[in-house]
C-alpha cells in the first residue's frame, strides 16, 4: 500500500522523537511518503493532491482536529466518493482529538498507531457522514466557499469562545482546558445578546426557530471533551446519521449555570434540556440566519464572522480506517 503521512510539527501532544517512532512504525508496513506541514492550509493542499493521485491509497493525518479538518477538505475538494478516494487514518496529536476519539481510537498517538496498523491488517474500515457548511444563496455570505467539518460547527457564542482561545494562543498561551474555561467565562461576561438571541433556524417543512443565542451543530457524539470527560451536546448525533443541533434561547446567569451543569453531567442518554433548549436530530438541510454578523467555527477552527450559513448533512462521505 502506498500512503501519504501528513504531519503537523506543532501538534501539542507529540514530540519530535515520538513522531519519528510513529513514522518508522507506519513505514514498516507500507510505502510511506512523509510531508510536514509548513503553513496554514498546507494539509488541505496535500489532501487535495492525494485525492487527485492515481496511486495514493491511504492518507494518514498526524495532528489535532484542525489538521484532520484540512486533510478532509482536501480529499473532498471534488465532492465525496468513498469508493474512489484514498482512505483516511488519524493519529491523534492535538489537545482534544474529538474526531479520532469519536471513531473509537485511543487518545495516545503510539497506541492509536498500533490500532491503525491492526485495522489495516484486518482490512477494518467504515464510512462516516460529514457536515458541509456554505454561504447561503441570496445573502451577503453567498460567495463564502463551502467547507466540510468532521464533528461539529458552532455559530454564535461557542464560536466566540474559540476565537478568544485562538487569540490567546497567538500570544503564546498553551492550549489547555483551563484556557478554554477562562474564555467561556469572558465570552459570557461580554456577550451583548445573551438575553435576546439573534439567530433564526430555518429548515424545510417546519416553522422557524427564532432568537437563538447559541447554536451547536453536531455530526457525532461526544461534542467535545474536558480532559477525559466526554461532553454530549447532542447525544443522538452519529456518523451514520445527518446533523443534530443544540440551540439555546437564553444565556442568563441562571440558565448558564443550569446548562453548564447539564453538559458536565451529560451522557450518551441525556444532554442539555429545558425550556430554553432546542434540540433537533438527523437534519439533512437547514440554515442559520443572524440579524448581525456572528462568529463561526468548524472543528474548533474560528472562521470569522457570518450572517447566514447553510448546513448539509452528507451520509457516507468518507472511508476511514478503524
Tab-separated table of C-alpha atoms in Angstrom:
chain	number	residue	atom	x	y	z
A	1	UNK	CA	0.000	0.000	0.000
A	2	UNK	CA	1.215	3.468	-0.869
A	3	UNK	CA	0.358	6.035	1.793
A	4	UNK	CA	0.862	9.729	2.473
A	5	UNK	CA	1.577	10.771	6.062
A	6	UNK	CA	0.689	14.407	6.775
A	7	UNK	CA	2.495	15.564	9.916
A	8	UNK	CA	1.723	18.730	11.840
A	9	UNK	CA	5.008	19.585	13.613
A	10	UNK	CA	3.134	21.862	16.012
A	11	UNK	CA	0.915	19.025	17.297
A	12	UNK	CA	0.688	19.751	21.004
A	13	UNK	CA	0.835	16.239	22.464
A	14	UNK	CA	3.576	14.624	20.391
A	15	UNK	CA	7.300	15.276	20.466
A	16	UNK	CA	9.700	15.093	17.516
A	17	UNK	CA	11.025	11.798	18.885
A	18	UNK	CA	7.528	10.333	19.213
A	19	UNK	CA	6.629	11.384	15.686
A	20	UNK	CA	9.816	9.755	14.389
A	21	UNK	CA	8.889	6.465	16.101
A	22	UNK	CA	5.398	6.613	14.597
A	23	UNK	CA	6.750	7.286	11.120
A	24	UNK	CA	9.048	4.264	11.309
A	25	UNK	CA	6.229	2.048	12.567
A	26	UNK	CA	3.972	3.060	9.678
A	27	UNK	CA	6.785	2.841	7.116
A	28	UNK	CA	7.482	-0.738	8.157
A	29	UNK	CA	4.039	-1.767	6.873
A	30	UNK	CA	3.577	0.389	3.772
A	31	UNK	CA	5.301	2.509	1.168
A	32	UNK	CA	5.157	5.806	3.011
A	33	UNK	CA	5.697	9.379	1.872
A	34	UNK	CA	6.040	11.790	4.790
A	35	UNK	CA	5.275	15.508	4.428
A	36	UNK	CA	5.477	18.001	7.286
A	37	UNK	CA	3.056	20.903	7.055
A	38	UNK	CA	4.640	24.329	6.694
A	39	UNK	CA	1.724	26.780	6.592
A	40	UNK	CA	-1.966	27.102	7.355
A	41	UNK	CA	-3.859	25.203	4.686
A	42	UNK	CA	-0.889	23.008	3.721
A	43	UNK	CA	-2.625	19.844	4.966
A	44	UNK	CA	-5.622	20.718	2.776
A	45	UNK	CA	-3.355	21.086	-0.244
A	46	UNK	CA	-1.767	17.714	0.496
A	47	UNK	CA	-5.164	16.052	0.851
A	48	UNK	CA	-6.201	17.534	-2.475
A	49	UNK	CA	-3.061	16.215	-4.133
A	50	UNK	CA	-3.752	12.745	-2.743
A	51	UNK	CA	-7.351	12.846	-3.977
A	52	UNK	CA	-6.162	13.692	-7.476
A	53	UNK	CA	-3.477	10.998	-7.439
A	54	UNK	CA	-3.974	7.587	-9.025
A	55	UNK	CA	-1.721	5.681	-6.665
A	56	UNK	CA	-2.164	7.077	-3.111
A	57	UNK	CA	-4.385	4.553	-1.327
A	58	UNK	CA	-4.276	5.969	2.188
A	59	UNK	CA	-3.748	9.359	3.826
A	60	UNK	CA	-2.676	9.390	7.476
A	61	UNK	CA	-3.174	12.653	9.375
A	62	UNK	CA	-0.887	13.064	12.391
A	63	UNK	CA	-2.097	16.096	14.326
A	64	UNK	CA	-5.119	17.580	16.017
A	65	UNK	CA	-8.644	18.171	14.799
A	66	UNK	CA	-7.538	21.188	12.748
A	67	UNK	CA	-5.076	19.081	10.767
A	68	UNK	CA	-7.712	16.411	10.189
A	69	UNK	CA	-10.209	19.030	9.013
A	70	UNK	CA	-7.749	20.401	6.464
A	71	UNK	CA	-6.903	16.929	5.138
A	72	UNK	CA	-10.602	16.058	4.820
A	73	UNK	CA	-11.354	19.284	2.948
A	74	UNK	CA	-8.520	18.498	0.565
A	75	UNK	CA	-9.692	14.943	-0.009
A	76	UNK	CA	-13.253	16.125	-0.685
A	77	UNK	CA	-12.454	19.111	-2.878
A	78	UNK	CA	-14.337	17.444	-5.750
A	79	UNK	CA	-17.052	16.040	-3.509
A	80	UNK	CA	-17.495	12.732	-1.694
A	81	UNK	CA	-16.893	9.369	-3.350
A	82	UNK	CA	-15.764	6.862	-0.707
A	83	UNK	CA	-15.196	4.123	-3.275
A	84	UNK	CA	-12.706	6.219	-5.253
A	85	UNK	CA	-10.978	8.469	-2.735
A	86	UNK	CA	-7.958	7.423	-0.655
A	87	UNK	CA	-8.881	6.107	2.765
A	88	UNK	CA	-8.192	8.254	5.828
A	89	UNK	CA	-6.465	7.259	9.063
A	90	UNK	CA	-5.990	9.582	12.030
A	91	UNK	CA	-3.163	9.582	14.577
A	92	UNK	CA	-4.230	11.968	17.375
A	93	UNK	CA	-1.673	14.650	18.206
A	94	UNK	CA	-3.763	17.605	19.377
A	95	UNK	CA	-5.061	18.686	22.738
A	96	UNK	CA	-8.589	17.237	22.334
A	97	UNK	CA	-8.731	14.944	19.241
A	98	UNK	CA	-12.521	14.708	19.150
A	99	UNK	CA	-12.768	13.091	15.703
A	100	UNK	CA	-10.219	10.362	16.439
A	101	UNK	CA	-11.775	9.565	19.818
A	102	UNK	CA	-15.284	9.530	18.336
A	103	UNK	CA	-14.019	6.865	15.916
A	104	UNK	CA	-13.002	4.778	18.923
A	105	UNK	CA	-9.245	5.289	18.589
A	106	UNK	CA	-7.028	5.612	21.685
A	107	UNK	CA	-6.110	9.192	22.565
A	108	UNK	CA	-2.439	8.230	22.806
A	109	UNK	CA	-0.608	8.616	19.485
A	110	UNK	CA	1.501	5.467	19.880
A	111	UNK	CA	-1.476	3.304	20.867
A	112	UNK	CA	-3.576	4.795	18.062
A	113	UNK	CA	-0.854	3.962	15.526
A	114	UNK	CA	-0.875	0.367	16.742
A	115	UNK	CA	-4.666	0.261	16.412
A	116	UNK	CA	-4.450	1.625	12.854
A	117	UNK	CA	-1.865	-0.986	11.854
A	118	UNK	CA	-4.048	-3.718	13.330
A	119	UNK	CA	-7.067	-2.353	11.431
A	120	UNK	CA	-5.117	-2.308	8.179
A	121	UNK	CA	-4.030	-5.914	8.704
A	122	UNK	CA	-7.656	-6.902	9.322
A	123	UNK	CA	-8.966	-4.676	6.498
A	124	UNK	CA	-11.174	-2.973	9.084
A	125	UNK	CA	-12.746	0.283	7.906
A	126	UNK	CA	-16.027	2.201	7.901
A	127	UNK	CA	-17.713	5.070	6.109
A	128	UNK	CA	-18.688	8.207	8.006
A	129	UNK	CA	-21.073	11.032	7.305
A	130	UNK	CA	-19.826	14.610	7.450
A	131	UNK	CA	-21.225	18.098	7.660
A	132	UNK	CA	-20.931	20.740	4.952
A	133	UNK	CA	-21.357	24.464	5.637
A	134	UNK	CA	-21.643	27.134	2.957
A	135	UNK	CA	-22.710	30.710	2.433
A	136	UNK	CA	-26.464	30.987	1.924
A	137	UNK	CA	-27.622	31.913	-1.601
A	138	UNK	CA	-29.172	35.357	-1.792
A	139	UNK	CA	-27.289	36.691	1.246
A	140	UNK	CA	-24.108	38.711	1.596
A	141	UNK	CA	-22.280	35.484	2.501
A	142	UNK	CA	-23.310	33.526	-0.610
A	143	UNK	CA	-19.786	33.725	-2.063
A	144	UNK	CA	-18.183	32.115	1.007
A	145	UNK	CA	-16.735	28.749	-0.117
A	146	UNK	CA	-18.285	25.568	1.248
A	147	UNK	CA	-16.288	23.766	3.908
A	148	UNK	CA	-16.562	20.291	5.403
A	149	UNK	CA	-16.476	19.575	9.127
A	150	UNK	CA	-15.937	16.228	10.792
A	151	UNK	CA	-17.532	16.503	14.230
A	152	UNK	CA	-19.012	19.936	14.994
A	153	UNK	CA	-19.671	23.521	13.986
A	154	UNK	CA	-20.869	26.465	16.016
A	155	UNK	CA	-22.483	29.788	15.165
A	156	UNK	CA	-22.591	32.430	17.861
A	157	UNK	CA	-21.466	32.006	21.463
A	158	UNK	CA	-19.255	28.911	21.281
A	159	UNK	CA	-17.533	30.182	18.132
A	160	UNK	CA	-16.759	33.378	20.032
A	161	UNK	CA	-15.049	31.268	22.694
A	162	UNK	CA	-12.959	29.530	20.025
A	163	UNK	CA	-11.938	32.920	18.629
A	164	UNK	CA	-10.793	34.065	22.055
A	165	UNK	CA	-8.768	30.891	22.568
A	166	UNK	CA	-7.039	31.366	19.206
A	167	UNK	CA	-6.147	34.949	20.153
A	168	UNK	CA	-4.580	33.711	23.388
A	169	UNK	CA	-2.623	31.014	21.552
A	170	UNK	CA	-1.274	33.617	19.128
A	171	UNK	CA	0.033	35.458	22.193
A	172	UNK	CA	1.934	32.357	23.272
A	173	UNK	CA	-0.561	30.705	25.629
A	174	UNK	CA	-0.721	26.914	25.642
A	175	UNK	CA	-3.941	25.246	24.517
A	176	UNK	CA	-5.255	23.792	27.778
A	177	UNK	CA	-8.704	23.015	29.099
A	178	UNK	CA	-8.240	25.728	31.737
A	179	UNK	CA	-7.662	28.252	28.947
A	180	UNK	CA	-10.969	27.244	27.326
A	181	UNK	CA	-12.854	27.558	30.626
A	182	UNK	CA	-11.474	31.064	31.210
A	183	UNK	CA	-12.516	32.153	27.729
A	184	UNK	CA	-16.027	30.753	28.238
A	185	UNK	CA	-16.387	32.978	31.306
A	186	UNK	CA	-15.057	36.031	29.482
A	187	UNK	CA	-17.283	35.422	26.476
A	188	UNK	CA	-20.306	35.160	28.758
A	189	UNK	CA	-19.492	38.372	30.639
A	190	UNK	CA	-19.008	40.310	27.391
A	191	UNK	CA	-21.809	38.698	25.320
A	192	UNK	CA	-24.185	41.573	24.409
A	193	UNK	CA	-27.022	39.367	23.117
A	194	UNK	CA	-27.219	36.687	25.794
A	195	UNK	CA	-30.782	37.580	26.820
A	196	UNK	CA	-32.176	38.080	23.314
A	197	UNK	CA	-30.618	35.901	20.642
A	198	UNK	CA	-30.048	36.987	17.049
A	199	UNK	CA	-30.105	33.591	15.309
A	200	UNK	CA	-33.036	32.074	13.420
A	201	UNK	CA	-33.006	28.431	12.320
A	202	UNK	CA	-34.904	27.634	9.124
A	203	UNK	CA	-35.497	24.145	7.700
A	204	UNK	CA	-37.796	22.722	5.024
A	205	UNK	CA	-41.298	21.860	6.154
A	206	UNK	CA	-41.062	23.363	9.637
A	207	UNK	CA	-41.647	26.690	11.376
A	208	UNK	CA	-38.550	28.825	12.014
A	209	UNK	CA	-36.899	28.655	15.434
A	210	UNK	CA	-36.086	32.225	16.459
A	211	UNK	CA	-33.990	34.128	18.993
A	212	UNK	CA	-31.207	31.582	19.471
A	213	UNK	CA	-28.182	32.874	21.381
A	214	UNK	CA	-26.154	29.725	20.864
A	215	UNK	CA	-26.236	27.095	18.122
A	216	UNK	CA	-24.055	23.989	18.166
A	217	UNK	CA	-24.196	21.640	15.179
A	218	UNK	CA	-23.012	18.087	15.897
A	219	UNK	CA	-22.006	15.360	13.478
A	220	UNK	CA	-21.164	12.848	16.201
A	221	UNK	CA	-21.189	12.380	19.946
A	222	UNK	CA	-19.494	13.354	22.195
A	223	UNK	CA	-19.416	17.018	21.158
A	224	UNK	CA	-16.076	17.583	22.901
A	225	UNK	CA	-14.019	16.532	25.921
A	226	UNK	CA	-12.990	18.300	29.107
A	227	UNK	CA	-9.866	16.334	29.900
A	228	UNK	CA	-11.079	12.736	29.841
A	229	UNK	CA	-14.698	13.706	30.460
A	230	UNK	CA	-16.892	13.477	27.336
A	231	UNK	CA	-19.480	16.246	26.913
A	232	UNK	CA	-22.664	15.449	24.997
A	233	UNK	CA	-24.393	18.470	23.454
A	234	UNK	CA	-26.422	16.172	21.164
A	235	UNK	CA	-26.228	12.584	22.459
A	236	UNK	CA	-28.071	11.118	19.460
A	237	UNK	CA	-25.635	12.566	16.897
A	238	UNK	CA	-23.896	9.898	14.844
A	239	UNK	CA	-21.527	9.429	11.917
A	240	UNK	CA	-24.284	7.239	10.455
A	241	UNK	CA	-26.965	9.976	10.531
A	242	UNK	CA	-27.154	13.561	9.266
A	243	UNK	CA	-26.694	16.548	11.629
A	244	UNK	CA	-28.003	17.355	15.106
A	245	UNK	CA	-28.333	20.798	16.604
A	246	UNK	CA	-28.490	22.214	20.124
A	247	UNK	CA	-29.760	25.772	20.403
A	248	UNK	CA	-30.274	27.940	23.481
A	249	UNK	CA	-32.608	30.914	23.524
A	250	UNK	CA	-31.305	32.414	26.753
A	251	UNK	CA	-27.926	32.738	28.463
A	252	UNK	CA	-28.767	34.397	31.758
A	253	UNK	CA	-26.571	33.578	34.742
A	254	UNK	CA	-29.134	31.051	35.952
A	255	UNK	CA	-29.504	29.472	32.505
A	256	UNK	CA	-25.734	29.213	32.034
A	257	UNK	CA	-25.327	27.540	35.417
A	258	UNK	CA	-28.103	25.074	34.577
A	259	UNK	CA	-26.891	24.152	31.103
A	260	UNK	CA	-23.224	24.064	32.081
A	261	UNK	CA	-24.100	21.599	34.819
A	262	UNK	CA	-26.140	19.536	32.376
A	263	UNK	CA	-23.220	19.462	29.935
A	264	UNK	CA	-20.762	18.422	32.634
A	265	UNK	CA	-23.083	15.610	33.720
A	266	UNK	CA	-24.276	14.699	30.227
A	267	UNK	CA	-24.224	11.121	28.988
A	268	UNK	CA	-25.000	9.136	25.827
A	269	UNK	CA	-28.598	9.011	27.107
A	270	UNK	CA	-29.168	12.632	28.136
A	271	UNK	CA	-27.857	16.031	27.083
A	272	UNK	CA	-28.883	19.627	27.837
A	273	UNK	CA	-32.627	20.090	28.117
A	274	UNK	CA	-35.176	22.586	29.394
A	275	UNK	CA	-37.490	25.320	28.194
A	276	UNK	CA	-34.665	27.445	26.745
A	277	UNK	CA	-33.067	24.472	24.930
A	278	UNK	CA	-33.881	23.470	21.348
A	279	UNK	CA	-32.704	20.010	20.273
A	280	UNK	CA	-33.155	18.632	16.754
A	281	UNK	CA	-31.935	15.303	15.380
A	282	UNK	CA	-30.848	13.994	11.963
A	283	UNK	CA	-31.292	17.171	9.898
A	284	UNK	CA	-30.150	16.969	6.293
A	285	UNK	CA	-30.597	20.633	5.362
A	286	UNK	CA	-31.069	23.785	7.417
A	287	UNK	CA	-29.923	27.404	7.564
A	288	UNK	CA	-28.885	29.649	10.439
A	289	UNK	CA	-29.508	33.369	9.879
A	290	UNK	CA	-28.366	36.172	12.168
A	291	UNK	CA	-29.542	39.766	12.463
A	292	UNK	CA	-25.908	40.830	12.867
A	293	UNK	CA	-22.555	39.194	11.989
A	294	UNK	CA	-21.612	36.445	14.426
A	295	UNK	CA	-18.538	34.200	14.715
A	296	UNK	CA	-18.498	30.789	13.037
A	297	UNK	CA	-16.306	27.825	13.959
A	298	UNK	CA	-15.845	24.377	12.472
A	299	UNK	CA	-13.967	21.557	14.176
A	300	UNK	CA	-12.527	24.087	16.609
A	301	UNK	CA	-11.240	26.473	13.922
A	302	UNK	CA	-12.513	30.065	14.058
A	303	UNK	CA	-13.592	31.169	10.568
A	304	UNK	CA	-14.569	34.792	11.143
A	305	UNK	CA	-17.965	36.492	11.124
A	306	UNK	CA	-21.034	35.416	9.140
A	307	UNK	CA	-24.662	36.489	8.889
A	308	UNK	CA	-26.031	33.306	7.311
A	309	UNK	CA	-24.777	29.722	7.000
A	310	UNK	CA	-26.449	26.801	5.224
A	311	UNK	CA	-25.687	23.328	6.589
A	312	UNK	CA	-25.965	19.969	4.845
A	313	UNK	CA	-25.544	16.550	6.417
A	314	UNK	CA	-23.911	14.163	3.930
A	315	UNK	CA	-24.040	10.457	4.708
A	316	UNK	CA	-21.232	8.107	3.593
A	317	UNK	CA	-18.903	10.942	2.692
A	318	UNK	CA	-15.555	9.355	3.578
A	319	UNK	CA	-13.975	5.971	4.310
A	320	UNK	CA	-11.770	5.744	7.406
A	321	UNK	CA	-9.519	3.072	8.888
A	322	UNK	CA	-10.644	1.983	12.372
